[in-house]
Coordinates of C-alpha atoms and ligand atoms in Angstrom, one line a residue:
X15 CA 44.3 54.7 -10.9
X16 CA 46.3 57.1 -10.0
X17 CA 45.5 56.9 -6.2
X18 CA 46.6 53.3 -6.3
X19 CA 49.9 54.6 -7.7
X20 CA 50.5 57.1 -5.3
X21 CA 49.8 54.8 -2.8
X22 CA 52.0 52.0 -4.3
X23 CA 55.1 54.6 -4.4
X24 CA 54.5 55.5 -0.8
X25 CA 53.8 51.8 1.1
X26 CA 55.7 49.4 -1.2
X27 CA 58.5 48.8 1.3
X28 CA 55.8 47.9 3.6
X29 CA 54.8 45.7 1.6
X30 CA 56.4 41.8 1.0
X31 CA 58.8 41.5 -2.0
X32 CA 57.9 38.0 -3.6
X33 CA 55.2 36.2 -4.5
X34 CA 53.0 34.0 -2.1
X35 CA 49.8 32.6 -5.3
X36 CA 50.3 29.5 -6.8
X37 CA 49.7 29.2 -10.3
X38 CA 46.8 27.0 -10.2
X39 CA 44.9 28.7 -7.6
X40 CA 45.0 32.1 -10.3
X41 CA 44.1 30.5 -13.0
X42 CA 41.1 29.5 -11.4
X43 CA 40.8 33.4 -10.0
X44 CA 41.2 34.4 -13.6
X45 CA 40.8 32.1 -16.2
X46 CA 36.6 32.5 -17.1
X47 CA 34.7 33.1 -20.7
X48 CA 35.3 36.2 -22.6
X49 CA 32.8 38.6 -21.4
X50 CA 30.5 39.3 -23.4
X51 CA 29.0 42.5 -22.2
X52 CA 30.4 45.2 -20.3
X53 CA 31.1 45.7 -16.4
X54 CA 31.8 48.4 -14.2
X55 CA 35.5 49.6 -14.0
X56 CA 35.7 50.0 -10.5
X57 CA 34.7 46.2 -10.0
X58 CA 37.5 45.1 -12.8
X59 CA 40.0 47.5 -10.6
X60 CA 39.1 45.6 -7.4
X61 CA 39.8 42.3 -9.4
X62 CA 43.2 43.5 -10.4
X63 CA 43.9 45.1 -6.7
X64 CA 43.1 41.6 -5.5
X65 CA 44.6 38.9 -8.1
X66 CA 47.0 40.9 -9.5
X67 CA 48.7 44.1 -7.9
X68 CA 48.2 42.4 -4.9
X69 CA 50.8 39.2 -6.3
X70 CA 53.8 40.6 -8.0
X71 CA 57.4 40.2 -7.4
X72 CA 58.4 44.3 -6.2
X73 CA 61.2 44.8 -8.2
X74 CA 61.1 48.3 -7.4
X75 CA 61.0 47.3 -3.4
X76 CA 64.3 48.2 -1.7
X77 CA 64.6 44.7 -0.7
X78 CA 64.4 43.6 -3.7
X79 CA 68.2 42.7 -4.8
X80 CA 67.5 40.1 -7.4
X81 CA 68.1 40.0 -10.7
X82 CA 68.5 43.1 -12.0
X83 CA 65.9 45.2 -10.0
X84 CA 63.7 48.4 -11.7
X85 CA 63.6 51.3 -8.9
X86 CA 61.5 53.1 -10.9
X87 CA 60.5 56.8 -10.4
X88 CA 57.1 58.1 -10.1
X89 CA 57.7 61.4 -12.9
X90 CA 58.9 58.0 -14.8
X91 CA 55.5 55.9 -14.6
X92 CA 53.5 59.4 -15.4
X93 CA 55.4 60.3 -18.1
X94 CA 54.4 57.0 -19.5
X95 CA 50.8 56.7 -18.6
X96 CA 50.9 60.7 -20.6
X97 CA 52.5 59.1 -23.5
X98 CA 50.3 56.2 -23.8
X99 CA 47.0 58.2 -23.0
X100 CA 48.1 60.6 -25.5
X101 CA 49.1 57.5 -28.0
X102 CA 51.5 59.3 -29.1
X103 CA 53.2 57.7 -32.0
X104 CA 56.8 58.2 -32.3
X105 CA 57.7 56.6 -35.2
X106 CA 57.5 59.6 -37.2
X107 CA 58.7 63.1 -37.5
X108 CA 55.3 64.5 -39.2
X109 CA 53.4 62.4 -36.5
X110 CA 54.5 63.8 -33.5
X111 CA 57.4 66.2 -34.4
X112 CA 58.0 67.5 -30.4
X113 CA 58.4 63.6 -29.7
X114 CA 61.2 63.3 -32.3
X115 CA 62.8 66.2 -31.0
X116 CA 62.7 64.8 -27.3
X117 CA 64.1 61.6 -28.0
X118 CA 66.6 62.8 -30.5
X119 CA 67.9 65.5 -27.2
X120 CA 67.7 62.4 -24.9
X121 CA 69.6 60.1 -26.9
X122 CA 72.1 63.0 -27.2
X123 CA 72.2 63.4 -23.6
X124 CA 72.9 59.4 -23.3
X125 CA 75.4 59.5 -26.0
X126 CA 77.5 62.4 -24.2
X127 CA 77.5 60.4 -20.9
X128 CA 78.7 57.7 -22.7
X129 CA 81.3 59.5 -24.1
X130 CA 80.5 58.5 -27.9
X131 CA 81.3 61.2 -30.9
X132 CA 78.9 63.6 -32.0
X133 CA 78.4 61.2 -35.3
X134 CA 76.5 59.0 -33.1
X135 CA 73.2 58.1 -32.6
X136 CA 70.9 55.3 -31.5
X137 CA 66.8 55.0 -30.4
X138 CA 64.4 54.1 -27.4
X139 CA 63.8 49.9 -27.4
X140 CA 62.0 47.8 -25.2
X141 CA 64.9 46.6 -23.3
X142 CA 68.4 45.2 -23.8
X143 CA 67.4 42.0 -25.5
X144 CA 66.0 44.3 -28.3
X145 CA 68.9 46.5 -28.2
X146 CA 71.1 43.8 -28.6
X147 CA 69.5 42.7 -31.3
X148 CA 69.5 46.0 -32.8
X149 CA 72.9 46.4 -32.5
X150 CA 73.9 43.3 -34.2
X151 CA 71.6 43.6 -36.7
X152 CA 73.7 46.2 -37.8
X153 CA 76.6 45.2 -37.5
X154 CA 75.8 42.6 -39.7
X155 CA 74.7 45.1 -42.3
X156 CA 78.0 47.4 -41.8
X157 CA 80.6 44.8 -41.3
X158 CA 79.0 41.7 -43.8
X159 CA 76.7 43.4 -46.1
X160 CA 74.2 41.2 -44.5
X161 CA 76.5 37.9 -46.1
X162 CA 77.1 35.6 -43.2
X163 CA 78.9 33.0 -44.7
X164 CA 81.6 32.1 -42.5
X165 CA 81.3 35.1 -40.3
X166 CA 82.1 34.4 -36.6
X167 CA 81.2 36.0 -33.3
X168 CA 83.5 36.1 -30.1
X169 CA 81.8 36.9 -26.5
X170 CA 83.0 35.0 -23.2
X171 CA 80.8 32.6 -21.3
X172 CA 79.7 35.4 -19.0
X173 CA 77.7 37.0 -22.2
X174 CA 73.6 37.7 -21.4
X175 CA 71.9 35.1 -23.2
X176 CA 69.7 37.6 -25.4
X177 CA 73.3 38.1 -27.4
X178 CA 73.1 34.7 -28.6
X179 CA 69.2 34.6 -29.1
X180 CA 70.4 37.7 -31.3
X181 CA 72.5 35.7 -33.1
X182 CA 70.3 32.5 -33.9
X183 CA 67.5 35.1 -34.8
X184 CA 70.0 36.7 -37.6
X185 CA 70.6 33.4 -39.3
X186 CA 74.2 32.5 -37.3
X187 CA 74.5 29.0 -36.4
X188 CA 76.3 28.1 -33.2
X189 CA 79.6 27.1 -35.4
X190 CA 79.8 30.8 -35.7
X191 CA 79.8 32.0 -32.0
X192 CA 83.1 31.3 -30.0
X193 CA 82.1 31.6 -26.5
X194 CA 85.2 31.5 -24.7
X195 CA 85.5 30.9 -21.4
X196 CA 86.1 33.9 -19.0
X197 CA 89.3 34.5 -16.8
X198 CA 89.2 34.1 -12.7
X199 CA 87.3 37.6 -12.9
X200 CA 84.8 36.4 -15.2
X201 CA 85.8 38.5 -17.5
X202 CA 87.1 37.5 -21.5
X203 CA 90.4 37.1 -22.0
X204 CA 92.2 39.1 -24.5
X205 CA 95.0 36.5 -25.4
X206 CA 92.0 33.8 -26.1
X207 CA 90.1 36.2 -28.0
X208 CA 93.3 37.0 -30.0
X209 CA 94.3 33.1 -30.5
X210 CA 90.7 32.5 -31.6
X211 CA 90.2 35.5 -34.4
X212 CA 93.8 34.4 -35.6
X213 CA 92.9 30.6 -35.6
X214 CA 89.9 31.0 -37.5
X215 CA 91.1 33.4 -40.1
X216 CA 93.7 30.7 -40.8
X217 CA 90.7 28.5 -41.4
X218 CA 89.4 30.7 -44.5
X219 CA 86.5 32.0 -41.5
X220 CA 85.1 35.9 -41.5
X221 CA 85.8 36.6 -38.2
X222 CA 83.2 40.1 -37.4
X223 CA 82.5 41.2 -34.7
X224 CA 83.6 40.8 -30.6
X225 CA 80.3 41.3 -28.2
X226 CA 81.7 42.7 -24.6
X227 CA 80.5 43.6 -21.8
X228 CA 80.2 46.3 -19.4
X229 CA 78.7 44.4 -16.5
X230 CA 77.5 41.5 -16.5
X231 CA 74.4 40.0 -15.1
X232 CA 75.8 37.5 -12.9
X233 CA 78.7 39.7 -11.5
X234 CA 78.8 43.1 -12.6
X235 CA 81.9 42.1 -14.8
X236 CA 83.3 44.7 -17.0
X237 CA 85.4 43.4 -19.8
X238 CA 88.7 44.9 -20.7
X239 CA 87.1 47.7 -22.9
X240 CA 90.4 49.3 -24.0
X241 CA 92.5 46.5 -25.1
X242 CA 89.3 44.9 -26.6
X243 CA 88.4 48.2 -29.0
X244 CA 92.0 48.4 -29.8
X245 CA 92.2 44.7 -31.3
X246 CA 89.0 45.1 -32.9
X247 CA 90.3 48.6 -34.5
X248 CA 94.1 46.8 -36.0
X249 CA 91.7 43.5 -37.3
X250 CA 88.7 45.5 -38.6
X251 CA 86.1 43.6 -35.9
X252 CA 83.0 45.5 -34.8
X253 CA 82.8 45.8 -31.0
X254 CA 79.0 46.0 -29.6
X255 CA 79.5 46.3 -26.1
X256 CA 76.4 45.0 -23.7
X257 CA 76.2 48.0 -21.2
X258 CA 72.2 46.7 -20.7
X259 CA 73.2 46.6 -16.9
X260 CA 76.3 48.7 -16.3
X261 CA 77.1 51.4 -19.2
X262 CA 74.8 53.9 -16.7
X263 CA 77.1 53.3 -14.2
X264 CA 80.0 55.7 -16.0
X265 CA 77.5 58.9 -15.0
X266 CA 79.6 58.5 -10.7
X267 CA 82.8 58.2 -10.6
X268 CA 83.0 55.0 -9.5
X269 CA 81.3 53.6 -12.6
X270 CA 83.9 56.1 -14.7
X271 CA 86.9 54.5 -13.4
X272 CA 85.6 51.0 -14.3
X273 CA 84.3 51.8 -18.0
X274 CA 87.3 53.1 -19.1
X275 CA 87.1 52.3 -23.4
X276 CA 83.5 52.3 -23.4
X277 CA 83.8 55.1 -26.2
X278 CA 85.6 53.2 -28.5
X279 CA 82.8 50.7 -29.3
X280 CA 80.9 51.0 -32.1
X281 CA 77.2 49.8 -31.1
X282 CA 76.2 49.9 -27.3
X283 CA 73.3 49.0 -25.5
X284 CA 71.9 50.8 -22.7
X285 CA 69.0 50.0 -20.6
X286 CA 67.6 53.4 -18.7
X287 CA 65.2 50.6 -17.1
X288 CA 67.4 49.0 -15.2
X289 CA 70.1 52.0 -14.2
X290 CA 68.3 55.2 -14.8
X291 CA 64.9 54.2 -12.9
X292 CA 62.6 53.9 -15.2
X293 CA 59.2 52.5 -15.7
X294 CA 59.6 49.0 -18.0
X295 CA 60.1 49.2 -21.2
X296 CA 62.9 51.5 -21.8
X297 CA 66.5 50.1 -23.5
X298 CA 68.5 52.2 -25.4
X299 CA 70.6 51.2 -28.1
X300 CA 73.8 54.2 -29.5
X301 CA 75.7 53.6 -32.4
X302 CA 79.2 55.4 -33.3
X303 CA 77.6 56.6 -36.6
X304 CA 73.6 57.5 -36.7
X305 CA 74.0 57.0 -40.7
X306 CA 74.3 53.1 -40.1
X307 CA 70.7 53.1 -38.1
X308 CA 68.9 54.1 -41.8
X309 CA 71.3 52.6 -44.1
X310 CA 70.7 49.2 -41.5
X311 CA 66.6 49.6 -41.6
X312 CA 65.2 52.3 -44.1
X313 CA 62.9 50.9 -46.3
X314 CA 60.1 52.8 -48.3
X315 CA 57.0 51.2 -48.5
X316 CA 54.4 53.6 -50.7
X317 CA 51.9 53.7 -48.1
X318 CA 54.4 55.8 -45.7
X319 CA 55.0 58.5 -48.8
X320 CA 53.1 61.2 -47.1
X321 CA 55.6 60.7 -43.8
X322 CA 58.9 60.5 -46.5
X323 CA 61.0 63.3 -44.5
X324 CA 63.7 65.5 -46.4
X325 CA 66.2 67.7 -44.9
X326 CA 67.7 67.2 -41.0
X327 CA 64.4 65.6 -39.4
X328 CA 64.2 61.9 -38.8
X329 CA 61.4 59.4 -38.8
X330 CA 62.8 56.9 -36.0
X331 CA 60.5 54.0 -38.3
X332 CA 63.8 54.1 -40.6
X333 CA 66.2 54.0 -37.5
X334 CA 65.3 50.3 -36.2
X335 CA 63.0 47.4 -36.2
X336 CA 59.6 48.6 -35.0
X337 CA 57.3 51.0 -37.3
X338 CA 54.6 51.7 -34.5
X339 CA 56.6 52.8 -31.2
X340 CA 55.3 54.5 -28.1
X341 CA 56.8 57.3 -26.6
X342 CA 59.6 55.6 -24.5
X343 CA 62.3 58.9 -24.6
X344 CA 60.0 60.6 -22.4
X345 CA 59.9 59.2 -19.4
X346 CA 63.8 59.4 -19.5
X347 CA 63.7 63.5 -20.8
X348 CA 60.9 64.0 -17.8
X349 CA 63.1 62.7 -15.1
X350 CA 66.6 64.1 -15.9
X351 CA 64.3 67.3 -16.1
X352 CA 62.8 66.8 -13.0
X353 CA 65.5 65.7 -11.0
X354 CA 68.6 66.9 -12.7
X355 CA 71.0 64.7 -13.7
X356 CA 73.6 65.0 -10.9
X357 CA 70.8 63.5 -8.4
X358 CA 70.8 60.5 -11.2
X359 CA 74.7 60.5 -10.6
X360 CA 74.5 60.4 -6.9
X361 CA 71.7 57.8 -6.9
X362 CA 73.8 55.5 -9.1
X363 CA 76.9 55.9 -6.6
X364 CA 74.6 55.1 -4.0
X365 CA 74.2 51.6 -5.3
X366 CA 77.7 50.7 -6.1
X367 CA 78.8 51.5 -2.5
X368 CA 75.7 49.6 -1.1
X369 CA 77.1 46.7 -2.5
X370 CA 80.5 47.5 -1.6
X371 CA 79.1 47.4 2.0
X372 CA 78.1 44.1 1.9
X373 CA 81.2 42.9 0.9
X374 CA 82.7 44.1 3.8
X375 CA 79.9 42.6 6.1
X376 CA 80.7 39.4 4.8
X377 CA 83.9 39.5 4.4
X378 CA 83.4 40.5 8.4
X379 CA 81.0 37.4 8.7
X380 CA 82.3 33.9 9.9
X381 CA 79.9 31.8 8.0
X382 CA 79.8 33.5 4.4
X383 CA 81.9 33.6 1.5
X384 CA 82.5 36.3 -1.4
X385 CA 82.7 34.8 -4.4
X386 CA 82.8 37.6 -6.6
X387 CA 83.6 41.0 -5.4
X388 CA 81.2 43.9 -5.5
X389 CA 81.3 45.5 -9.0
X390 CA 78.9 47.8 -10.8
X391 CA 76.1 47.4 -8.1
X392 CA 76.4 43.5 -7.4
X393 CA 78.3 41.0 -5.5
X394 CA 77.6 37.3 -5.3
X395 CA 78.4 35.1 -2.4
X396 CA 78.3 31.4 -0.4
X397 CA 77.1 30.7 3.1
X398 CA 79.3 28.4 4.1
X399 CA 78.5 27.1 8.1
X400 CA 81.1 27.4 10.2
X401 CA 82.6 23.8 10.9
X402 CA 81.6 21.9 9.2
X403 CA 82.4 18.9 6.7
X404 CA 79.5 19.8 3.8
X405 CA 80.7 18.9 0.2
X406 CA 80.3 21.5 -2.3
X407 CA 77.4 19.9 -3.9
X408 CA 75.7 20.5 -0.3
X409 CA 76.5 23.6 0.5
X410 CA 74.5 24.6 -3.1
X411 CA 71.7 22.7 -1.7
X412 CA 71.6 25.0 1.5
X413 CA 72.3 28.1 -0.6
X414 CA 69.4 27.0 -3.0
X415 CA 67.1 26.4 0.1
X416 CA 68.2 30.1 1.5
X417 CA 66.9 31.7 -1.8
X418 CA 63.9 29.2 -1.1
X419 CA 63.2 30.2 2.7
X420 CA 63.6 34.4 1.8
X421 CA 61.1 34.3 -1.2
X422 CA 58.6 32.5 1.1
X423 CA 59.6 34.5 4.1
X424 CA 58.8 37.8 1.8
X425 CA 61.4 40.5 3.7
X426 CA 63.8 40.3 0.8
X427 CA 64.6 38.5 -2.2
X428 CA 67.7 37.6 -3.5
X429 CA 68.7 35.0 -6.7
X430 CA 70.9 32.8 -7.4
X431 CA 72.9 32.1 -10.0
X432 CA 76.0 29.6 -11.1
X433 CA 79.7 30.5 -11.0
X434 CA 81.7 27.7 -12.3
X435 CA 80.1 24.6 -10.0
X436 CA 79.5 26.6 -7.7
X437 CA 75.5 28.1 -6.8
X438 CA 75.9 31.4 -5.8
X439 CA 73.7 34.0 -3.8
X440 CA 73.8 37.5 -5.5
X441 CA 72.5 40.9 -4.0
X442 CA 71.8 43.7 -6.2
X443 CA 71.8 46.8 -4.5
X444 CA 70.9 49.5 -6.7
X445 CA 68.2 50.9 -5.5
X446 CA 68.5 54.3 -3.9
X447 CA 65.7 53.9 -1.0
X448 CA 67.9 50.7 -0.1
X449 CA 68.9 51.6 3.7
X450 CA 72.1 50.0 5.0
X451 CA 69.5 48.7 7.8
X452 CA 67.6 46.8 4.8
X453 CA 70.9 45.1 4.2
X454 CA 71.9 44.2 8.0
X455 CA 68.2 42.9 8.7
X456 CA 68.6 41.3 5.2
X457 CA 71.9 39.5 5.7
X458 CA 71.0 38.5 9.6
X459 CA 68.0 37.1 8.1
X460 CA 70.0 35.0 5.3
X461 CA 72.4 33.5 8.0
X462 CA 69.6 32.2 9.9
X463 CA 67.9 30.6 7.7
X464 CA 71.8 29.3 6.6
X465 CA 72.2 28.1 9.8
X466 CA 68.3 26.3 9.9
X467 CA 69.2 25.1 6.7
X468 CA 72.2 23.3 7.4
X469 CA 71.3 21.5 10.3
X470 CA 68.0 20.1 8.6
X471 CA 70.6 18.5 6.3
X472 CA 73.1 17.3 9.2
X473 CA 70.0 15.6 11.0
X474 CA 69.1 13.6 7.7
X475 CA 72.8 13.2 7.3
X476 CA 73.3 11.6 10.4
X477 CA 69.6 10.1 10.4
X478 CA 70.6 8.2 7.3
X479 CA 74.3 7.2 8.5
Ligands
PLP4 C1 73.8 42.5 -19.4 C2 72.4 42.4 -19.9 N1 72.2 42.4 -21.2 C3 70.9 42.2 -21.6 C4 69.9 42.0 -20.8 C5 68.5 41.9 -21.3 O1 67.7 43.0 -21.0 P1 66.1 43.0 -21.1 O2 65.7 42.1 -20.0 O3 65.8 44.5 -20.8 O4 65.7 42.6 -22.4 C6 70.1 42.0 -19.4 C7 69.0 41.8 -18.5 O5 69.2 41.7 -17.3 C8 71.4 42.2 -18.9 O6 71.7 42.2 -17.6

């Protein structure tokens, strides 16, 4: 297993980024009775190399710029396949008291970079969608007492969509979410924000807590931090700030410069799996006072008695939602050990200026368009071919057949996504093996098939005509 590792670290950019199985044709490679007696590992290993290993979408290939890619690190994926060989449970002080101590250090080290006062705290979650709905959880327990009535959310259009699965899953309706609709930067607009708190406290409504973000998933978007903590301070709203994609960034100085306010908030979520490269799962959620964690989710059942902690130690069981939880702060711990955090700083730099350079190559090129400039590690743009007369809903089509024609082509994979009306290609570039070659080939390649693309549709254009 770990040969096949090693070997996936060292050939995966070799190796094509996307998909090529259809559904059907592994279901029928996979889908048999429950065995009923045992076979040989090696022979279930050669079934996984083949139907499984062998089909994934690389997310930690350096071609892969969709979504939000996962470059993770190989001291990352051993640290985990340690933790979960040792099934280590870290729910616990008295279970695994080392474990506590690492993640309590790491969550330390996370809160200084974020720049949040030694008061805080936070714990290891699957992802952001979990830290999200951490975060609001307890908020809701802070700010309302847990009493919804009337209490309303504010977040602009631009908002992840776990933040209002969050939200349904804590008993708010969608009368209580204002999702306003972002400025030109896709970013939320103080003034409407303002007008909207003021409007509905005229209406008798509990207006609670403002959701921002720093960085968004479509553009890299960082709200106005600043402004928005200092609202939320003068009307008593908690601000939980979505830093699933970007709050890592602040580690460079590029990300600093950007994030400016990030400090102020009071909950924050943090996804080491997406910025830090790390193995899957690893999100992170800090909040400004660690207190709020237990007063949020402590419960004492009798059967945990014999794990009741006194004194300074922590059972993390009492800090969020799950009771049994693996050892996610080590991976994290291993690799800022291993690798020094300043390597971690450079590595994140690396991937804001990658996408800073394809900006300039399209902003160079003739037949594309930015739509969004790059921020945070991503930058969305059109093809657009050069003369000629498409209408916007056409020049989707051929950006949503490009994204077609590079997933089947395998060299790279982008995604798309939807700004205003229009559909949008969108590079992420933050892995750190990422060559500026890998984006040249990668663009050339994206033009071509632009160019194939739109003259398929001016020959049935003018076939039909
Ligand atoms: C800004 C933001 N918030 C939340 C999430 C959800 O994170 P996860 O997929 O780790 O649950 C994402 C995922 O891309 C994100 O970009």
């Amino acid at each position: 297993m770990i040969d096949i590792l090693i070997n996936h670290f060292e050939t995966v950019h070799n190796k094509p980024v996307a998909t090529k199985v259809e559904s059907l044709e592994l279901k029928k490679q996979l889908y048999e009775p429950m065995p009923q007696k045992g076979i040989n590992a090696q022979v279930v290993m050669q079934q996984l190399q083949n139907d499984v290993f062998s089909n994934v979408m690389h997310h930690n290939h350096p071609r892969f710029f969709a979504y939000v890619p996962s470059p993770n690190n190989f001291i990352s994926a051993m640290a985990d396949t340690l933790a979960s060989g040792m099934n280590i449970f870290a729910g616990s002080y008295k279970a695994a008291p080392g474990a506590t101590e690492i993640e309590l250090v790491t969550i330390d080290w996370l809160r200084q970079i974020c720049g949040l006062p030694p008061t805080a705290g936070g714990l290891f979650v699957s992802g952001g969608t979990m830290a999200n709905l951490t975060g609001l959880t307890v908020a809701r327990r802070i700010k309302l007492q847990n009493n919804i009535k009337n209490a309303v959310v504010y977040y602009s259009d631009q908002t992840h969509s776990s933040v209002e699965r969050a939200l349904y899953i804590l008993g708010f309706d969608h009368t209580q979410m204002r999702k306003l609709p972002s400025d030109e930067n896709f970013c939320l607009r103080v003034s409407d924000l303002k007008d909207a708190v003021f409007k509905d406290l005229f209406r008798g409504k509990v207006p609670f807590c403002v959701v921002a973000n720093a960085g968004t998933t479509n553009t890299g978007a960082v709200d106005p931090l600043s402004e928005l903590s200092d609202f939320c301070l003068k009307v008593g709203l908690w601000l939980h700030v979505d830093g699933a994609y970007g709050a890592a960034s602040i580690l460079c100085e590029r990300g600093r410069s950007k994030l400016e306010g990030l400090e102020f908030c009071d909950s924050l979520s943090l996804d080491p799996h997406k910025r830090l490269f790390q193995s899957y799962e690893a999100g992170c959620l800090l909040v400004r006072e660690k207190n709020w964690l237990k007063e949020t989710f402590c419960m004492h059942p009798e059967y945990l008695n014999d794990l009741e902690m006194q004194h300074e130690e922590i059972n993390f069981y009492d800090y969020g939602i799950q009771l049994t939880r693996s050892f996610k702060a080590l991976k994290l711990w291993m690799s800022i050990k291993v690798f020094g955090i300043e390597l971690f700083e450079k590595a994140i730099q690396q991937g804001i200026v990658l996408a800073e350079t394809v900006e300039q190559l399209l902003r160079a090129s003739t037949s594309c368009k930015v739509v969004s400039p790059a921020q945070l590690g991503i930058i969305t743009f059109q093809y657009i071919p050069k003369e000629s007369n498409f209408s916007l809903p056409e020049i989707n089509l051929i950006n949503s057949r490009i994204i077609e024609r590079m997933a089947k082509d395998g060299f790279a994979m982008l995604s798309s996504t939807q700004l205003r009306n229009r559909l949008v290609l969108r590079m992420c570039t933050i892995n750190p093996s990422t060559t500026e070659a890998d984006i040249r080939k990668t663009l050339h390649k994206l033009e071509s098939f632009g160019k194939i693309e739109a003259s398929i549709l001016q020959a049935t254009q003018e076939k039909a005509s």
